Amino acid sequence: MSHPLLDPRGTPRVMGVLNVTPDSFSDGGRWADVDAALAHGRRLAAEGADLVDVGGESTRPGARRPDVAEELDRVLPVVTGLVADGVAVSVDTMRAEVAAAAVAAGAQVVNDVSGGLADPAVLDVVADAHRASSDLVYVAMHWRAHSHEMTGFASYDGPGGVVAGVVAELGDRLAAAVAAGVGEDRVVLDPGLGFAKTGDHNWSLLAALPALEALGRPLLVGASRKSFLGSLLADTTTEPPTPRDVGEREAANVAVSTLAACAGVWGLRVHDVRASLDAVAVVRRWRAAGGDRA
Ligand code: PMM
């Protein structure tokens, strides 16, 4: 069955991040009012984003959760406004009420960073849409706990370490989604870089994308501006080393976009859409020239 968002295209879709929050680590407060958020969402779409991912809950370590009404207030006017402009919208939420309202307003993707663990009723919202023959895409990310406690869950002691752990737990989330009635052919999986993971865990996962692809679903990767890139690029002349500022990690993110595109992922979740689209163009042209047959 052909799917407008999931059909293989050879190179990744680019999802632009639009956090309508006062406190996200990367862009908190910048798009917190509706007009600023709409203007930024339109800019991301004009730059060529395949999707704009609208989120109303910060997942930075230690963040306070908004209540449902607060999250709806942040997200819904932005989803509605972007959909009215013809922008393909994804909603970044762990809550069934928010997912349902955003889907009713025209969102094409539910991006659930908890993969249905935080609020299993999200799976019912997606399943209901699928029963009504909707093309709604469900992104299930690997997650273990809410942000205020996730660092305590960053250990993967079983055989195969973090890669085997994430493959097994994502496989469980996929099975739970399908058991709830979600169409397996409309699920995307995401290793959840930085969520209950150390920097080393993130690198191990990026080095093992084929193992995640073995789950049989398209993959989304979100490395943009995350602290493992800040640590990689830290100034080591200070003691302790000073992480590279959030706003100065983009070249490294483009490198991640490039390697993830070469590994065949479905999507890249990024703040700088243009920069990752450039990386995607390079990979596409390199492939056309026979690059990955060498
Ligand atoms: N990361 C963040 C938020 N939502 N969704 C998916 N699917 N994958 C991610 O890696 C992801 C996400 C946190 O980053 P942000 O604060 O810059 O949005």
PDB file of C-alpha atoms and ligand atoms in Angstrom:
ATOM      1  CA  MET A   1       0.000   0.000   0.000  1.00  0.00           C
ATOM      2  CA  SER A   2       1.371   3.368  -0.943  1.00  0.00           C
ATOM      3  CA  HIS A   3       1.798   5.806   1.920  1.00  0.00           C
ATOM      4  CA  PRO A   4       2.432   9.514   1.348  1.00  0.00           C
ATOM      5  CA  LEU A   5       4.927   9.841   4.177  1.00  0.00           C
ATOM      6  CA  LEU A   6       6.399   6.368   4.460  1.00  0.00           C
ATOM      7  CA  ASP A   7       7.016   5.346   0.851  1.00  0.00           C
ATOM      8  CA  PRO A   8      10.726   4.685   0.404  1.00  0.00           C
ATOM      9  CA  ARG A   9      12.385   7.671  -1.217  1.00  0.00           C
ATOM     10  CA  GLY A  10      16.011   6.602  -0.910  1.00  0.00           C
ATOM     11  CA  THR A  11      16.982   9.502   1.342  1.00  0.00           C
ATOM     12  CA  PRO A  12      15.501  10.641   4.652  1.00  0.00           C
ATOM     13  CA  ARG A  13      12.563  12.917   5.314  1.00  0.00           C
ATOM     14  CA  VAL A  14      13.532  15.957   7.363  1.00  0.00           C
ATOM     15  CA  MET A  15      11.348  16.816  10.345  1.00  0.00           C
ATOM     16  CA  GLY A  16      11.769  20.368  11.653  1.00  0.00           C
ATOM     17  CA  VAL A  17      11.532  20.854  15.431  1.00  0.00           C
ATOM     18  CA  LEU A  18       9.079  23.423  16.762  1.00  0.00           C
ATOM     19  CA  ASN A  19       9.021  23.434  20.558  1.00  0.00           C
ATOM     20  CA  VAL A  20       6.219  25.639  21.841  1.00  0.00           C
ATOM     21  CA  THR A  21       7.629  25.541  25.348  1.00  0.00           C
ATOM     22  CA  PRO A  22       9.206  27.988  27.746  1.00  0.00           C
ATOM     23  CA  ASP A  23      11.958  25.565  28.742  1.00  0.00           C
ATOM     24  CA  SER A  24      13.213  23.154  26.030  1.00  0.00           C
ATOM     25  CA  PHE A  25      16.985  22.895  26.206  1.00  0.00           C
ATOM     26  CA  SER A  26      17.534  23.779  22.568  1.00  0.00           C
ATOM     27  CA  ASP A  27      14.964  26.452  21.758  1.00  0.00           C
ATOM     28  CA  GLY A  28      12.941  26.915  24.960  1.00  0.00           C
ATOM     29  CA  GLY A  29      11.060  30.206  25.053  1.00  0.00           C
ATOM     30  CA  ARG A  30      11.868  31.248  21.492  1.00  0.00           C
ATOM     31  CA  TRP A  31       8.557  30.132  19.986  1.00  0.00           C
ATOM     32  CA  ALA A  32       6.445  30.165  23.153  1.00  0.00           C
ATOM     33  CA  ASP A  33       3.761  32.482  21.770  1.00  0.00           C
ATOM     34  CA  VAL A  34       1.467  31.364  18.983  1.00  0.00           C
ATOM     35  CA  ASP A  35       2.468  33.991  16.413  1.00  0.00           C
ATOM     36  CA  ALA A  36       6.180  33.380  16.845  1.00  0.00           C
ATOM     37  CA  ALA A  37       5.606  29.622  16.700  1.00  0.00           C
ATOM     38  CA  LEU A  38       3.486  29.861  13.549  1.00  0.00           C
ATOM     39  CA  ALA A  39       6.056  32.080  11.867  1.00  0.00           C
ATOM     40  CA  HIS A  40       8.841  29.652  12.717  1.00  0.00           C
ATOM     41  CA  GLY A  41       6.802  26.630  11.596  1.00  0.00           C
ATOM     42  CA  ARG A  42       6.090  28.334   8.263  1.00  0.00           C
ATOM     43  CA  ARG A  43       9.788  29.124   7.916  1.00  0.00           C
ATOM     44  CA  LEU A  44      10.734  25.476   8.515  1.00  0.00           C
ATOM     45  CA  ALA A  45       8.179  24.364   5.912  1.00  0.00           C
ATOM     46  CA  ALA A  46       9.391  26.996   3.416  1.00  0.00           C
ATOM     47  CA  GLU A  47      12.929  25.714   3.882  1.00  0.00           C
ATOM     48  CA  GLY A  48      11.716  22.305   2.764  1.00  0.00           C
ATOM     49  CA  ALA A  49      10.854  20.414   5.935  1.00  0.00           C
ATOM     50  CA  ASP A  50       8.788  17.335   5.101  1.00  0.00           C
ATOM     51  CA  LEU A  51       7.137  17.659   8.512  1.00  0.00           C
ATOM     52  CA  VAL A  52       7.018  20.227  11.293  1.00  0.00           C
ATOM     53  CA  ASP A  53       7.055  18.557  14.723  1.00  0.00           C
ATOM     54  CA  VAL A  54       5.060  20.641  17.203  1.00  0.00           C
ATOM     55  CA  GLY A  55       5.693  19.899  20.875  1.00  0.00           C
ATOM     56  CA  GLY A  56       4.339  21.489  24.053  1.00  0.00           C
ATOM     57  CA  GLU A  57       6.264  19.531  26.686  1.00  0.00           C
ATOM     58  CA  SER A  58       9.966  19.978  27.289  1.00  0.00           C
ATOM     59  CA  THR A  59      11.851  16.735  27.786  1.00  0.00           C
ATOM     60  CA  ARG A  60      15.041  18.331  29.046  1.00  0.00           C
ATOM     61  CA  PRO A  61      16.441  16.463  32.053  1.00  0.00           C
ATOM     62  CA  GLY A  62      14.566  17.609  35.143  1.00  0.00           C
ATOM     63  CA  ALA A  63      11.815  19.507  33.283  1.00  0.00           C
ATOM     64  CA  ARG A  64       8.455  20.030  35.007  1.00  0.00           C
ATOM     65  CA  ARG A  65       5.554  18.501  33.074  1.00  0.00           C
ATOM     66  CA  PRO A  66       2.821  20.894  31.964  1.00  0.00           C
ATOM     67  CA  ASP A  67      -0.702  19.721  32.774  1.00  0.00           C
ATOM     68  CA  VAL A  68      -2.910  18.564  29.903  1.00  0.00           C
ATOM     69  CA  ALA A  69      -4.755  21.885  29.553  1.00  0.00           C
ATOM     70  CA  GLU A  70      -1.465  23.778  29.410  1.00  0.00           C
ATOM     71  CA  GLU A  71      -0.044  21.419  26.799  1.00  0.00           C
ATOM     72  CA  LEU A  72      -3.214  21.659  24.690  1.00  0.00           C
ATOM     73  CA  ASP A  73      -3.118  25.469  24.913  1.00  0.00           C
ATOM     74  CA  ARG A  74       0.423  25.510  23.631  1.00  0.00           C
ATOM     75  CA  VAL A  75       0.103  22.980  20.865  1.00  0.00           C
ATOM     76  CA  LEU A  76      -3.384  23.160  19.363  1.00  0.00           C
ATOM     77  CA  PRO A  77      -3.429  26.704  17.948  1.00  0.00           C
ATOM     78  CA  VAL A  78      -0.073  26.055  16.306  1.00  0.00           C
ATOM     79  CA  VAL A  79      -1.110  22.705  14.821  1.00  0.00           C
ATOM     80  CA  THR A  80      -4.367  24.234  13.580  1.00  0.00           C
ATOM     81  CA  GLY A  81      -2.643  27.260  12.049  1.00  0.00           C
ATOM     82  CA  LEU A  82       0.052  25.242  10.282  1.00  0.00           C
ATOM     83  CA  VAL A  83      -2.442  22.687   8.951  1.00  0.00           C
ATOM     84  CA  ALA A  84      -4.534  25.577   7.579  1.00  0.00           C
ATOM     85  CA  ASP A  85      -1.420  26.704   5.698  1.00  0.00           C
ATOM     86  CA  GLY A  86      -0.989  23.251   4.176  1.00  0.00           C
ATOM     87  CA  VAL A  87       2.012  22.315   6.314  1.00  0.00           C
ATOM     88  CA  ALA A  88       2.428  18.609   7.159  1.00  0.00           C
ATOM     89  CA  VAL A  89       2.393  18.520  10.950  1.00  0.00           C
ATOM     90  CA  SER A  90       3.591  16.018  13.492  1.00  0.00           C
ATOM     91  CA  VAL A  91       2.599  16.359  17.151  1.00  0.00           C
ATOM     92  CA  ASP A  92       5.243  15.574  19.759  1.00  0.00           C
ATOM     93  CA  THR A  93       3.241  14.381  22.755  1.00  0.00           C
ATOM     94  CA  MET A  94       2.994  11.543  25.261  1.00  0.00           C
ATOM     95  CA  ARG A  95      -0.662  12.274  26.067  1.00  0.00           C
ATOM     96  CA  ALA A  96      -3.745  10.748  24.480  1.00  0.00           C
ATOM     97  CA  GLU A  97      -5.847  13.921  24.856  1.00  0.00           C
ATOM     98  CA  VAL A  98      -3.246  16.005  23.055  1.00  0.00           C
ATOM     99  CA  ALA A  99      -2.670  13.393  20.368  1.00  0.00           C
ATOM    100  CA  ALA A 100      -6.429  13.093  19.736  1.00  0.00           C
ATOM    101  CA  ALA A 101      -6.947  16.852  19.539  1.00  0.00           C
ATOM    102  CA  ALA A 102      -3.967  17.342  17.231  1.00  0.00           C
ATOM    103  CA  VAL A 103      -5.080  14.508  14.946  1.00  0.00           C
ATOM    104  CA  ALA A 104      -8.593  15.976  14.833  1.00  0.00           C
ATOM    105  CA  ALA A 105      -6.940  19.286  13.846  1.00  0.00           C
ATOM    106  CA  GLY A 106      -5.117  17.572  10.980  1.00  0.00           C
ATOM    107  CA  ALA A 107      -1.768  16.344  12.327  1.00  0.00           C
ATOM    108  CA  GLN A 108      -0.438  13.520  10.163  1.00  0.00           C
ATOM    109  CA  VAL A 109       2.004  12.052  12.677  1.00  0.00           C
ATOM    110  CA  VAL A 110       1.841  11.309  16.397  1.00  0.00           C
ATOM    111  CA  ASN A 111       5.403  11.449  17.708  1.00  0.00           C
ATOM    112  CA  ASP A 112       5.243   9.758  21.112  1.00  0.00           C
ATOM    113  CA  VAL A 113       8.643   9.907  22.805  1.00  0.00           C
ATOM    114  CA  SER A 114       7.464   7.289  25.294  1.00  0.00           C
ATOM    115  CA  GLY A 115       6.309   4.773  22.671  1.00  0.00           C
ATOM    116  CA  GLY A 116       3.005   4.413  24.500  1.00  0.00           C
ATOM    117  CA  LEU A 117       4.526   3.841  27.943  1.00  0.00           C
ATOM    118  CA  ALA A 118       3.660   7.194  29.524  1.00  0.00           C
ATOM    119  CA  ASP A 119       0.008   7.048  28.436  1.00  0.00           C
ATOM    120  CA  PRO A 120      -1.029   3.774  26.794  1.00  0.00           C
ATOM    121  CA  ALA A 121      -4.258   5.452  25.622  1.00  0.00           C
ATOM    122  CA  VAL A 122      -2.161   7.188  22.919  1.00  0.00           C
ATOM    123  CA  LEU A 123      -2.071   3.790  21.216  1.00  0.00           C
ATOM    124  CA  ASP A 124      -5.886   3.682  21.246  1.00  0.00           C
ATOM    125  CA  VAL A 125      -6.049   7.116  19.621  1.00  0.00           C
ATOM    126  CA  VAL A 126      -3.779   5.926  16.818  1.00  0.00           C
ATOM    127  CA  ALA A 127      -5.568   2.575  16.547  1.00  0.00           C
ATOM    128  CA  ASP A 128      -8.946   4.333  16.225  1.00  0.00           C
ATOM    129  CA  ALA A 129      -7.556   6.443  13.392  1.00  0.00           C
ATOM    130  CA  HIS A 130      -6.187   3.356  11.666  1.00  0.00           C
ATOM    131  CA  ARG A 131      -9.516   1.544  12.019  1.00  0.00           C
ATOM    132  CA  ALA A 132     -11.016   4.511  10.176  1.00  0.00           C
ATOM    133  CA  SER A 133      -8.439   3.944   7.385  1.00  0.00           C
ATOM    134  CA  SER A 134      -6.323   6.965   8.285  1.00  0.00           C
ATOM    135  CA  ASP A 135      -2.723   7.218   7.072  1.00  0.00           C
ATOM    136  CA  LEU A 136      -1.696   8.584  10.482  1.00  0.00           C
ATOM    137  CA  VAL A 137       1.919   7.703  11.264  1.00  0.00           C
ATOM    138  CA  TYR A 138       2.902   6.682  14.785  1.00  0.00           C
ATOM    139  CA  VAL A 139       6.466   7.318  15.910  1.00  0.00           C
ATOM    140  CA  ALA A 140       7.401   5.143  18.884  1.00  0.00           C
ATOM    141  CA  MET A 141      10.598   6.328  20.522  1.00  0.00           C
ATOM    142  CA  HIS A 142      12.699   4.350  22.987  1.00  0.00           C
ATOM    143  CA  TRP A 143      12.080   5.742  26.475  1.00  0.00           C
ATOM    144  CA  ARG A 144      12.232   4.474  30.018  1.00  0.00           C
ATOM    145  CA  ALA A 145      11.131   7.238  32.357  1.00  0.00           C
ATOM    146  CA  HIS A 146      10.093  10.867  32.548  1.00  0.00           C
ATOM    147  CA  SER A 147      12.835  13.459  32.263  1.00  0.00           C
ATOM    148  CA  HIS A 148      13.146  14.244  35.968  1.00  0.00           C
ATOM    149  CA  GLU A 149      14.296  10.687  36.638  1.00  0.00           C
ATOM    150  CA  MET A 150      15.581   9.325  33.333  1.00  0.00           C
ATOM    151  CA  THR A 151      19.290   9.583  34.140  1.00  0.00           C
ATOM    152  CA  GLY A 152      18.720   6.927  36.812  1.00  0.00           C
ATOM    153  CA  PHE A 153      17.568   4.540  34.084  1.00  0.00           C
ATOM    154  CA  ALA A 154      20.622   4.830  31.836  1.00  0.00           C
ATOM    155  CA  SER A 155      22.058   1.374  32.397  1.00  0.00           C
ATOM    156  CA  TYR A 156      21.995  -1.484  29.937  1.00  0.00           C
ATOM    157  CA  ASP A 157      23.679  -4.409  31.632  1.00  0.00           C
ATOM    158  CA  GLY A 158      22.206  -7.289  29.649  1.00  0.00           C
ATOM    159  CA  PRO A 159      24.092  -9.172  26.922  1.00  0.00           C
ATOM    160  CA  GLY A 160      24.569  -6.934  23.904  1.00  0.00           C
ATOM    161  CA  GLY A 161      24.427  -3.774  26.044  1.00  0.00           C
ATOM    162  CA  VAL A 162      22.504  -0.722  24.932  1.00  0.00           C
ATOM    163  CA  VAL A 163      21.919  -1.887  21.364  1.00  0.00           C
ATOM    164  CA  ALA A 164      20.331  -5.192  22.374  1.00  0.00           C
ATOM    165  CA  GLY A 165      18.397  -3.442  25.152  1.00  0.00           C
ATOM    166  CA  VAL A 166      16.961  -0.769  22.874  1.00  0.00           C
ATOM    167  CA  VAL A 167      16.163  -3.281  20.101  1.00  0.00           C
ATOM    168  CA  ALA A 168      14.314  -5.503  22.596  1.00  0.00           C
ATOM    169  CA  GLU A 169      12.418  -2.667  24.267  1.00  0.00           C
ATOM    170  CA  LEU A 170      11.492  -0.990  20.973  1.00  0.00           C
ATOM    171  CA  GLY A 171      10.335  -4.367  19.692  1.00  0.00           C
ATOM    172  CA  ASP A 172       8.108  -4.615  22.773  1.00  0.00           C
ATOM    173  CA  ARG A 173       6.649  -1.164  22.070  1.00  0.00           C
ATOM    174  CA  LEU A 174       5.951  -2.126  18.471  1.00  0.00           C
ATOM    175  CA  ALA A 175       4.212  -5.300  19.669  1.00  0.00           C
ATOM    176  CA  ALA A 176       2.165  -3.321  22.218  1.00  0.00           C
ATOM    177  CA  ALA A 177       1.102  -0.850  19.539  1.00  0.00           C
ATOM    178  CA  VAL A 178       0.054  -3.623  17.172  1.00  0.00           C
ATOM    179  CA  ALA A 179      -1.797  -5.423  20.000  1.00  0.00           C
ATOM    180  CA  ALA A 180      -3.722  -2.189  20.640  1.00  0.00           C
ATOM    181  CA  GLY A 181      -4.821  -2.104  16.995  1.00  0.00           C
ATOM    182  CA  VAL A 182      -2.176   0.221  15.521  1.00  0.00           C
ATOM    183  CA  GLY A 183      -1.329  -0.668  11.914  1.00  0.00           C
ATOM    184  CA  GLU A 184       2.216  -2.021  11.937  1.00  0.00           C
ATOM    185  CA  ASP A 185       2.801  -0.610   8.452  1.00  0.00           C
ATOM    186  CA  ARG A 186       2.294   2.927   9.816  1.00  0.00           C
ATOM    187  CA  VAL A 187       4.786   2.745  12.700  1.00  0.00           C
ATOM    188  CA  VAL A 188       8.205   4.435  12.723  1.00  0.00           C
ATOM    189  CA  LEU A 189      10.760   3.591  15.422  1.00  0.00           C
ATOM    190  CA  ASP A 190      13.291   5.910  17.042  1.00  0.00           C
ATOM    191  CA  PRO A 191      16.219   4.938  19.313  1.00  0.00           C
ATOM    192  CA  GLY A 192      15.633   8.020  21.500  1.00  0.00           C
ATOM    193  CA  LEU A 193      19.105   9.518  21.622  1.00  0.00           C
ATOM    194  CA  GLY A 194      19.681  11.152  25.007  1.00  0.00           C
ATOM    195  CA  PHE A 195      16.637   9.614  26.693  1.00  0.00           C
ATOM    196  CA  ALA A 196      17.900   7.446  29.580  1.00  0.00           C
ATOM    197  CA  LYS A 197      21.187   7.186  27.685  1.00  0.00           C
ATOM    198  CA  THR A 198      24.709   8.388  28.190  1.00  0.00           C
ATOM    199  CA  GLY A 199      26.776   9.860  25.384  1.00  0.00           C
ATOM    200  CA  ASP A 200      28.483   6.492  24.881  1.00  0.00           C
ATOM    201  CA  HIS A 201      25.068   4.834  24.576  1.00  0.00           C
ATOM    202  CA  ASN A 202      24.044   7.344  21.894  1.00  0.00           C
ATOM    203  CA  TRP A 203      27.200   6.655  19.880  1.00  0.00           C
ATOM    204  CA  SER A 204      26.731   2.891  20.187  1.00  0.00           C
ATOM    205  CA  LEU A 205      23.197   3.255  18.833  1.00  0.00           C
ATOM    206  CA  LEU A 206      24.310   5.472  15.965  1.00  0.00           C
ATOM    207  CA  ALA A 207      26.937   2.856  15.128  1.00  0.00           C
ATOM    208  CA  ALA A 208      24.282   0.122  15.099  1.00  0.00           C
ATOM    209  CA  LEU A 209      21.475   1.551  12.962  1.00  0.00           C
ATOM    210  CA  PRO A 210      21.289  -1.662  10.887  1.00  0.00           C
ATOM    211  CA  ALA A 211      20.494  -3.618  14.077  1.00  0.00           C
ATOM    212  CA  LEU A 212      17.575  -1.260  14.703  1.00  0.00           C
ATOM    213  CA  GLU A 213      16.475  -1.533  11.081  1.00  0.00           C
ATOM    214  CA  ALA A 214      16.211  -5.284  11.649  1.00  0.00           C
ATOM    215  CA  LEU A 215      12.999  -4.503  13.572  1.00  0.00           C
ATOM    216  CA  GLY A 216      11.535  -4.031  10.115  1.00  0.00           C
ATOM    217  CA  ARG A 217      10.241  -0.490  10.482  1.00  0.00           C
ATOM    218  CA  PRO A 218      11.537   2.875   9.209  1.00  0.00           C
ATOM    219  CA  LEU A 219      13.790   4.728  11.651  1.00  0.00           C
ATOM    220  CA  LEU A 220      13.759   8.319  12.848  1.00  0.00           C
ATOM    221  CA  VAL A 221      16.886   9.777  14.459  1.00  0.00           C
ATOM    222  CA  GLY A 222      17.065  12.928  16.592  1.00  0.00           C
ATOM    223  CA  ALA A 223      20.577  14.101  17.442  1.00  0.00           C
ATOM    224  CA  SER A 224      20.138  17.811  16.801  1.00  0.00           C
ATOM    225  CA  ARG A 225      21.713  20.054  19.477  1.00  0.00           C
ATOM    226  CA  LYS A 226      21.837  17.249  22.040  1.00  0.00           C
ATOM    227  CA  SER A 227      24.358  17.243  24.843  1.00  0.00           C
ATOM    228  CA  PHE A 228      26.376  14.279  23.532  1.00  0.00           C
ATOM    229  CA  LEU A 229      27.389  16.530  20.631  1.00  0.00           C
ATOM    230  CA  GLY A 230      28.253  19.283  23.122  1.00  0.00           C
ATOM    231  CA  SER A 231      30.479  16.820  24.990  1.00  0.00           C
ATOM    232  CA  LEU A 232      32.107  15.553  21.804  1.00  0.00           C
ATOM    233  CA  LEU A 233      33.105  19.100  20.873  1.00  0.00           C
ATOM    234  CA  ALA A 234      33.945  20.262  24.398  1.00  0.00           C
ATOM    235  CA  ASP A 235      36.755  22.696  25.083  1.00  0.00           C
ATOM    236  CA  THR A 236      39.278  20.462  26.850  1.00  0.00           C
ATOM    237  CA  THR A 237      41.564  23.321  27.818  1.00  0.00           C
ATOM    238  CA  THR A 238      39.318  23.930  30.829  1.00  0.00           C
ATOM    239  CA  GLU A 239      38.966  21.649  33.829  1.00  0.00           C
ATOM    240  CA  PRO A 240      36.378  20.186  33.689  1.00  0.00           C
ATOM    241  CA  PRO A 241      35.972  20.463  29.888  1.00  0.00           C
ATOM    242  CA  THR A 242      33.371  23.035  28.757  1.00  0.00           C
ATOM    243  CA  PRO A 243      30.664  21.549  26.514  1.00  0.00           C
ATOM    244  CA  ARG A 244      30.198  23.295  23.151  1.00  0.00           C
ATOM    245  CA  ASP A 245      27.233  25.712  23.318  1.00  0.00           C
ATOM    246  CA  VAL A 246      23.869  24.404  22.112  1.00  0.00           C
ATOM    247  CA  GLY A 247      23.862  26.899  19.236  1.00  0.00           C
ATOM    248  CA  GLU A 248      27.274  25.774  17.981  1.00  0.00           C
ATOM    249  CA  ARG A 249      26.675  22.084  17.437  1.00  0.00           C
ATOM    250  CA  GLU A 250      25.122  22.235  13.977  1.00  0.00           C
ATOM    251  CA  ALA A 251      28.130  21.152  11.915  1.00  0.00           C
ATOM    252  CA  ALA A 252      28.362  18.000  14.031  1.00  0.00           C
ATOM    253  CA  ASN A 253      24.625  17.448  13.647  1.00  0.00           C
ATOM    254  CA  VAL A 254      24.949  17.684   9.871  1.00  0.00           C
ATOM    255  CA  ALA A 255      27.657  15.025  10.076  1.00  0.00           C
ATOM    256  CA  VAL A 256      25.234  12.810  12.014  1.00  0.00           C
ATOM    257  CA  SER A 257      22.510  13.525   9.426  1.00  0.00           C
ATOM    258  CA  THR A 258      24.921  12.470   6.698  1.00  0.00           C
ATOM    259  CA  LEU A 259      25.904   9.199   8.314  1.00  0.00           C
ATOM    260  CA  ALA A 260      22.307   8.397   9.245  1.00  0.00           C
ATOM    261  CA  ALA A 261      21.224   9.106   5.660  1.00  0.00           C
ATOM    262  CA  CYS A 262      23.966   6.789   4.407  1.00  0.00           C
ATOM    263  CA  ALA A 263      22.706   4.138   6.837  1.00  0.00           C
ATOM    264  CA  GLY A 264      19.251   4.412   5.251  1.00  0.00           C
ATOM    265  CA  VAL A 265      17.131   5.965   7.992  1.00  0.00           C
ATOM    266  CA  TRP A 266      13.647   7.213   7.133  1.00  0.00           C
ATOM    267  CA  GLY A 267      13.798  10.532   8.971  1.00  0.00           C
ATOM    268  CA  LEU A 268      15.957  13.126  10.682  1.00  0.00           C
ATOM    269  CA  ARG A 269      14.500  15.285  13.461  1.00  0.00           C
ATOM    270  CA  VAL A 270      16.431  18.560  13.369  1.00  0.00           C
ATOM    271  CA  HIS A 271      16.273  22.224  14.294  1.00  0.00           C
ATOM    272  CA  ASP A 272      18.177  23.497  11.239  1.00  0.00           C
ATOM    273  CA  VAL A 273      16.171  22.050   8.356  1.00  0.00           C
ATOM    274  CA  ARG A 274      18.183  23.643   5.574  1.00  0.00           C
ATOM    275  CA  ALA A 275      21.492  22.287   6.828  1.00  0.00           C
ATOM    276  CA  SER A 276      20.231  18.690   7.040  1.00  0.00           C
ATOM    277  CA  LEU A 277      18.494  18.971   3.660  1.00  0.00           C
ATOM    278  CA  ASP A 278      21.883  19.939   2.234  1.00  0.00           C
ATOM    279  CA  ALA A 279      23.363  16.793   3.779  1.00  0.00           C
ATOM    280  CA  VAL A 280      20.525  14.734   2.313  1.00  0.00           C
ATOM    281  CA  ALA A 281      21.156  16.284  -1.133  1.00  0.00           C
ATOM    282  CA  VAL A 282      24.826  15.319  -0.910  1.00  0.00           C
ATOM    283  CA  VAL A 283      23.968  11.722  -0.005  1.00  0.00           C
ATOM    284  CA  ARG A 284      21.362  11.528  -2.784  1.00  0.00           C
ATOM    285  CA  ARG A 285      23.827  12.807  -5.397  1.00  0.00           C
ATOM    286  CA  TRP A 286      26.613  10.587  -4.084  1.00  0.00           C
ATOM    287  CA  ARG A 287      24.331   7.558  -4.324  1.00  0.00           C
ATOM    288  CA  ALA A 288      23.282   8.508  -7.858  1.00  0.00           C
ATOM    289  CA  ALA A 289      26.980   8.540  -8.764  1.00  0.00           C
ATOM    290  CA  GLY A 290      27.321   5.017  -7.383  1.00  0.00           C
ATOM    291  CA  GLY A 291      28.783   6.081  -4.026  1.00  0.00           C
ATOM    292  CA  ASP A 292      27.510   3.229  -1.919  1.00  0.00           C
ATOM    293  CA  ARG A 293      28.409   0.567  -4.484  1.00  0.00           C
ATOM    294  CA  ALA A 294      32.133   1.287  -4.140  1.00  0.00           C
TER     295      ALA A 294
HETATM  296  N1  PMM B   1      14.058  14.407  21.048  1.00  0.00           N
HETATM  297  C1  PMM B   1      13.443  15.409  21.724  1.00  0.00           C
HETATM  298  C2  PMM B   1      12.048  15.585  21.629  1.00  0.00           C
HETATM  299  N2  PMM B   1      11.297  14.787  20.854  1.00  0.00           N
HETATM  300  N3  PMM B   1      11.142  12.973  19.354  1.00  0.00           N
HETATM  301  C3  PMM B   1      11.710  11.977  18.684  1.00  0.00           C
HETATM  302  N4  PMM B   1      10.966  11.161  17.923  1.00  0.00           N
HETATM  303  N5  PMM B   1      13.057  11.732  18.737  1.00  0.00           N
HETATM  304  C4  PMM B   1      13.883  12.520  19.504  1.00  0.00           C
HETATM  305  O1  PMM B   1      15.101  12.241  19.548  1.00  0.00           O
HETATM  306  C5  PMM B   1      13.301  13.585  20.257  1.00  0.00           C
HETATM  307  C6  PMM B   1      11.895  13.784  20.151  1.00  0.00           C
HETATM  308  C7  PMM B   1      14.257  16.321  22.596  1.00  0.00           C
HETATM  309  O2  PMM B   1      14.891  17.299  21.854  1.00  0.00           O
HETATM  310  P1  PMM B   1      14.355  18.826  21.711  1.00  0.00           P
HETATM  311  O3  PMM B   1      14.186  19.378  23.095  1.00  0.00           O
HETATM  312  O4  PMM B   1      15.417  19.534  20.931  1.00  0.00           O
HETATM  313  O5  PMM B   1      13.049  18.821  20.977  1.00  0.00           O
END
